[in-house]
């Protein structure tokens, strides 16, 4: 059966694993490292979160692990349940409980997470970005034009970015746009601070544009085949090819 993967935060119960019976000896940070090492062997992980047991339970920890793929989560649960893994006693691993909940709009992955997901499925050299426009929309002269008797208003850095994510193997170009703003106080900002904020704002605009471009793509996994679909405004879709 085909599985659709979007560039959105995974919230489905079949992509979530609950791991408990974790020993109290290691620290939470050490357990996080061990869990990530074991479960990342089954597929790309969105998150690994470790929590102490409730006060009424025996000392120890439990963890919530989220995969991007439900198939990967299923394989991990079957392989790891009742196994010792990295400790002397077995752990329990279960898929998230299915329940009816209020439907919320999917949260987009940030640009770093989008790149990680794209690298995993398309390969590091399987995609690229091309910046079409990076425009400075800052009005840094506005404060100087104000009446000196009026309260001084903070000026703002503002950048707009338009780019496209290119996937040559699929003949696909997905456009994206992003905007970023940053307040600027001329009374406090020195030249170095100004240049740093300017560079940071530019980078943020590019990151938001990249995330927006990836939101228009769907990964379709069918066995060993990988398809890509572009999602157009209004709900239309177009298959853009496949590769092994």
Tab-separated table of C-alpha atoms in Angstrom:
chain	number	residue	atom	x	y	z
A	1	UNK	CA	0.000	0.000	0.000
A	2	UNK	CA	1.283	3.454	-0.892
A	3	UNK	CA	2.169	5.898	1.880
A	4	UNK	CA	1.944	9.666	1.496
A	5	UNK	CA	4.525	11.779	3.280
A	6	UNK	CA	4.110	15.536	3.470
A	7	UNK	CA	6.573	18.146	4.662
A	8	UNK	CA	4.542	18.684	7.821
A	9	UNK	CA	4.955	17.866	11.510
A	10	UNK	CA	3.833	14.228	12.006
A	11	UNK	CA	0.938	14.016	14.464
A	12	UNK	CA	-0.683	10.702	13.506
A	13	UNK	CA	-0.848	7.973	16.150
A	14	UNK	CA	0.520	5.355	13.736
A	15	UNK	CA	3.737	7.393	13.434
A	16	UNK	CA	4.190	7.638	17.198
A	17	UNK	CA	5.822	5.079	19.490
A	18	UNK	CA	5.565	4.963	23.280
A	19	UNK	CA	8.568	3.325	24.922
A	20	UNK	CA	8.567	2.553	28.633
A	21	UNK	CA	10.298	0.376	31.257
A	22	UNK	CA	13.454	2.433	30.692
A	23	UNK	CA	15.910	2.064	33.582
A	24	UNK	CA	16.577	4.902	36.001
A	25	UNK	CA	20.391	4.509	35.911
A	26	UNK	CA	21.263	6.542	32.785
A	27	UNK	CA	20.507	10.228	32.521
A	28	UNK	CA	17.707	11.478	30.260
A	29	UNK	CA	20.348	12.801	27.839
A	30	UNK	CA	22.071	9.396	27.657
A	31	UNK	CA	18.752	7.646	27.095
A	32	UNK	CA	17.892	10.109	24.330
A	33	UNK	CA	21.149	9.266	22.553
A	34	UNK	CA	20.610	5.498	22.945
A	35	UNK	CA	17.004	5.641	21.754
A	36	UNK	CA	17.898	7.777	18.750
A	37	UNK	CA	20.707	5.393	17.794
A	38	UNK	CA	18.427	2.330	17.937
A	39	UNK	CA	15.240	3.673	16.368
A	40	UNK	CA	16.863	5.743	13.624
A	41	UNK	CA	17.940	2.425	12.090
A	42	UNK	CA	14.312	1.911	11.019
A	43	UNK	CA	13.758	5.270	9.360
A	44	UNK	CA	14.029	9.020	9.690
A	45	UNK	CA	12.941	10.323	13.095
A	46	UNK	CA	11.122	13.586	13.672
A	47	UNK	CA	11.695	13.649	17.424
A	48	UNK	CA	12.756	11.657	20.483
A	49	UNK	CA	11.488	12.935	23.835
A	50	UNK	CA	12.395	11.382	27.199
A	51	UNK	CA	10.376	11.963	30.388
A	52	UNK	CA	10.739	10.807	34.024
A	53	UNK	CA	8.078	8.445	35.279
A	54	UNK	CA	5.265	9.860	37.393
A	55	UNK	CA	5.918	10.094	41.133
A	56	UNK	CA	3.476	7.245	41.844
A	57	UNK	CA	5.395	4.883	39.516
A	58	UNK	CA	8.760	3.273	40.144
A	59	UNK	CA	11.847	5.330	39.241
A	60	UNK	CA	12.688	5.321	35.575
A	61	UNK	CA	11.828	6.947	32.284
A	62	UNK	CA	9.537	6.656	29.300
A	63	UNK	CA	9.901	8.098	25.810
A	64	UNK	CA	7.774	9.290	22.911
A	65	UNK	CA	9.311	8.770	19.481
A	66	UNK	CA	7.861	10.196	16.293
A	67	UNK	CA	8.641	8.916	12.785
A	68	UNK	CA	7.827	10.586	9.491
A	69	UNK	CA	6.679	7.215	8.090
A	70	UNK	CA	4.001	5.001	9.643
A	71	UNK	CA	5.598	1.952	8.003
A	72	UNK	CA	8.919	2.717	9.665
A	73	UNK	CA	7.198	3.133	13.043
A	74	UNK	CA	5.407	-0.217	12.610
A	75	UNK	CA	8.652	-2.034	11.775
A	76	UNK	CA	10.409	-0.447	14.738
A	77	UNK	CA	7.622	-1.465	17.125
A	78	UNK	CA	7.648	-5.090	15.968
A	79	UNK	CA	11.440	-5.337	16.140
A	80	UNK	CA	12.009	-3.588	19.483
A	81	UNK	CA	9.078	-4.556	21.720
A	82	UNK	CA	10.130	-6.771	24.639
A	83	UNK	CA	13.803	-6.499	23.622
A	84	UNK	CA	16.639	-5.389	25.880
A	85	UNK	CA	18.070	-3.019	23.270
A	86	UNK	CA	20.691	-1.038	25.227
A	87	UNK	CA	19.817	-2.097	28.798
A	88	UNK	CA	19.737	-5.318	30.841
A	89	UNK	CA	15.937	-5.553	30.969
A	90	UNK	CA	13.432	-5.532	28.098
A	91	UNK	CA	11.543	-2.395	27.147
A	92	UNK	CA	7.946	-2.138	26.035
A	93	UNK	CA	7.172	-0.436	22.737
A	94	UNK	CA	3.656	0.368	21.544
A	95	UNK	CA	2.160	2.373	18.718
A	96	UNK	CA	0.268	5.495	19.715
A	97	UNK	CA	-3.338	5.045	20.780
A	98	UNK	CA	-5.855	5.878	18.093
A	99	UNK	CA	-8.517	8.331	19.181
A	100	UNK	CA	-10.850	10.824	17.650
A	101	UNK	CA	-9.571	14.355	18.016
A	102	UNK	CA	-10.291	17.799	16.697
A	103	UNK	CA	-8.638	18.199	13.306
A	104	UNK	CA	-6.071	20.967	13.217
A	105	UNK	CA	-4.246	22.437	10.277
A	106	UNK	CA	-0.968	20.629	9.736
A	107	UNK	CA	2.083	22.536	10.927
A	108	UNK	CA	4.751	23.022	8.277
A	109	UNK	CA	8.234	21.722	8.918
A	110	UNK	CA	10.895	24.377	9.255
A	111	UNK	CA	13.514	24.643	6.526
A	112	UNK	CA	16.087	22.475	8.347
A	113	UNK	CA	13.568	19.678	8.824
A	114	UNK	CA	12.449	19.974	5.191
A	115	UNK	CA	16.047	19.630	4.048
A	116	UNK	CA	16.578	16.615	6.314
A	117	UNK	CA	13.495	14.882	4.921
A	118	UNK	CA	14.459	15.726	1.331
A	119	UNK	CA	18.021	14.471	1.840
A	120	UNK	CA	16.727	11.200	3.290
A	121	UNK	CA	14.372	10.368	0.411
A	122	UNK	CA	15.916	12.173	-2.576
A	123	UNK	CA	19.584	12.086	-1.590
A	124	UNK	CA	21.885	14.969	-0.751
A	125	UNK	CA	22.450	15.719	-4.446
A	126	UNK	CA	18.906	14.878	-5.512
A	127	UNK	CA	17.524	18.368	-5.045
A	128	UNK	CA	18.627	21.988	-4.868
A	129	UNK	CA	17.232	25.472	-4.329
A	130	UNK	CA	17.432	28.419	-6.706
A	131	UNK	CA	16.846	31.910	-5.362
A	132	UNK	CA	14.841	33.961	-7.847
A	133	UNK	CA	14.583	37.186	-5.859
A	134	UNK	CA	15.876	38.426	-2.515
A	135	UNK	CA	14.499	41.922	-2.059
A	136	UNK	CA	15.228	44.410	0.686
A	137	UNK	CA	11.942	46.052	1.702
A	138	UNK	CA	13.360	47.893	4.715
A	139	UNK	CA	12.484	51.576	5.053
A	140	UNK	CA	15.395	52.732	7.138
A	141	UNK	CA	14.857	56.402	6.296
A	142	UNK	CA	11.382	56.505	7.783
A	143	UNK	CA	12.564	57.437	11.269
A	144	UNK	CA	14.601	60.359	9.917
A	145	UNK	CA	11.561	61.817	8.208
A	146	UNK	CA	9.459	61.898	11.378
A	147	UNK	CA	8.901	65.121	13.282
A	148	UNK	CA	11.529	65.363	16.015
A	149	UNK	CA	8.800	66.222	18.512
A	150	UNK	CA	7.036	62.924	17.795
A	151	UNK	CA	8.020	59.748	19.690
A	152	UNK	CA	10.831	57.870	17.992
A	153	UNK	CA	9.558	54.687	16.345
A	154	UNK	CA	11.804	51.694	15.898
A	155	UNK	CA	12.709	51.029	12.303
A	156	UNK	CA	12.554	47.511	10.900
A	157	UNK	CA	14.604	45.354	8.590
A	158	UNK	CA	12.378	43.552	6.124
A	159	UNK	CA	13.283	41.085	3.365
A	160	UNK	CA	11.250	39.160	0.800
A	161	UNK	CA	12.517	35.989	-0.869
A	162	UNK	CA	11.177	34.048	-3.853
A	163	UNK	CA	12.858	30.775	-4.772
A	164	UNK	CA	12.200	27.344	-6.189
A	165	UNK	CA	13.130	23.878	-5.021
A	166	UNK	CA	14.413	21.869	-7.979
A	167	UNK	CA	14.310	18.061	-8.218
A	168	UNK	CA	15.985	17.140	-11.547
A	169	UNK	CA	15.167	13.406	-11.416
A	170	UNK	CA	11.462	14.233	-11.322
A	171	UNK	CA	11.504	17.246	-13.627
A	172	UNK	CA	9.989	19.267	-10.805
A	173	UNK	CA	10.336	22.904	-9.769
A	174	UNK	CA	8.328	23.943	-6.730
A	175	UNK	CA	8.048	27.701	-6.056
A	176	UNK	CA	8.028	29.257	-2.610
A	177	UNK	CA	7.948	32.705	-1.027
A	178	UNK	CA	8.827	34.022	2.400
A	179	UNK	CA	9.022	37.286	4.331
A	180	UNK	CA	11.036	38.165	7.439
A	181	UNK	CA	11.151	41.276	9.627
A	182	UNK	CA	13.403	42.366	12.475
A	183	UNK	CA	13.081	45.494	14.636
A	184	UNK	CA	16.026	47.870	14.615
A	185	UNK	CA	16.792	50.496	17.233
A	186	UNK	CA	19.209	53.084	15.842
A	187	UNK	CA	19.964	54.348	19.332
A	188	UNK	CA	21.349	50.957	20.373
A	189	UNK	CA	22.544	49.265	17.196
A	190	UNK	CA	26.167	49.597	16.153
A	191	UNK	CA	27.446	48.844	12.627
A	192	UNK	CA	28.370	45.235	13.463
A	193	UNK	CA	25.041	44.546	15.149
A	194	UNK	CA	23.209	46.066	12.172
A	195	UNK	CA	25.073	43.880	9.671
A	196	UNK	CA	24.448	40.778	11.804
A	197	UNK	CA	20.723	41.485	12.019
A	198	UNK	CA	20.565	42.194	8.299
A	199	UNK	CA	22.199	38.869	7.468
A	200	UNK	CA	19.969	37.011	9.941
A	201	UNK	CA	16.807	38.553	8.476
A	202	UNK	CA	17.868	37.651	4.939
A	203	UNK	CA	18.540	34.079	6.032
A	204	UNK	CA	15.159	33.812	7.752
A	205	UNK	CA	13.338	35.012	4.627
A	206	UNK	CA	15.140	32.355	2.557
A	207	UNK	CA	14.317	29.658	5.108
A	208	UNK	CA	10.624	30.570	5.114
A	209	UNK	CA	10.524	30.566	1.321
A	210	UNK	CA	12.152	27.131	1.225
A	211	UNK	CA	9.666	25.718	3.732
A	212	UNK	CA	6.829	27.170	1.653
A	213	UNK	CA	8.191	25.515	-1.515
A	214	UNK	CA	8.369	22.096	0.154
A	215	UNK	CA	4.759	22.380	1.365
A	216	UNK	CA	3.639	21.980	-2.264
A	217	UNK	CA	5.272	18.543	-2.564
A	218	UNK	CA	4.157	15.077	-1.488
A	219	UNK	CA	6.397	12.016	-1.298
A	220	UNK	CA	4.651	8.797	-2.308
A	221	UNK	CA	6.369	5.622	-1.108
A	222	UNK	CA	5.190	2.412	-2.804
A	223	UNK	CA	7.382	-0.532	-1.882
A	224	UNK	CA	10.810	0.205	-3.343
A	225	UNK	CA	9.381	2.872	-5.655
A	226	UNK	CA	9.425	6.554	-4.831
A	227	UNK	CA	6.983	8.949	-6.479
A	228	UNK	CA	6.678	12.689	-6.158
A	229	UNK	CA	3.497	14.709	-6.472
A	230	UNK	CA	3.092	18.454	-6.700
A	231	UNK	CA	0.104	19.860	-4.843
A	232	UNK	CA	-1.351	22.905	-6.570
A	233	UNK	CA	-3.636	25.535	-5.001
A	234	UNK	CA	-7.223	24.314	-4.931
A	235	UNK	CA	-6.265	20.714	-4.173
A	236	UNK	CA	-5.085	19.626	-7.615
A	237	UNK	CA	-2.206	17.153	-7.849
A	238	UNK	CA	0.196	16.119	-10.554
A	239	UNK	CA	2.436	13.053	-10.528
A	240	UNK	CA	5.964	13.979	-11.509
A	241	UNK	CA	7.545	10.579	-12.034
A	242	UNK	CA	9.299	7.947	-10.018
A	243	UNK	CA	12.620	6.263	-9.481
A	244	UNK	CA	13.922	3.152	-7.690
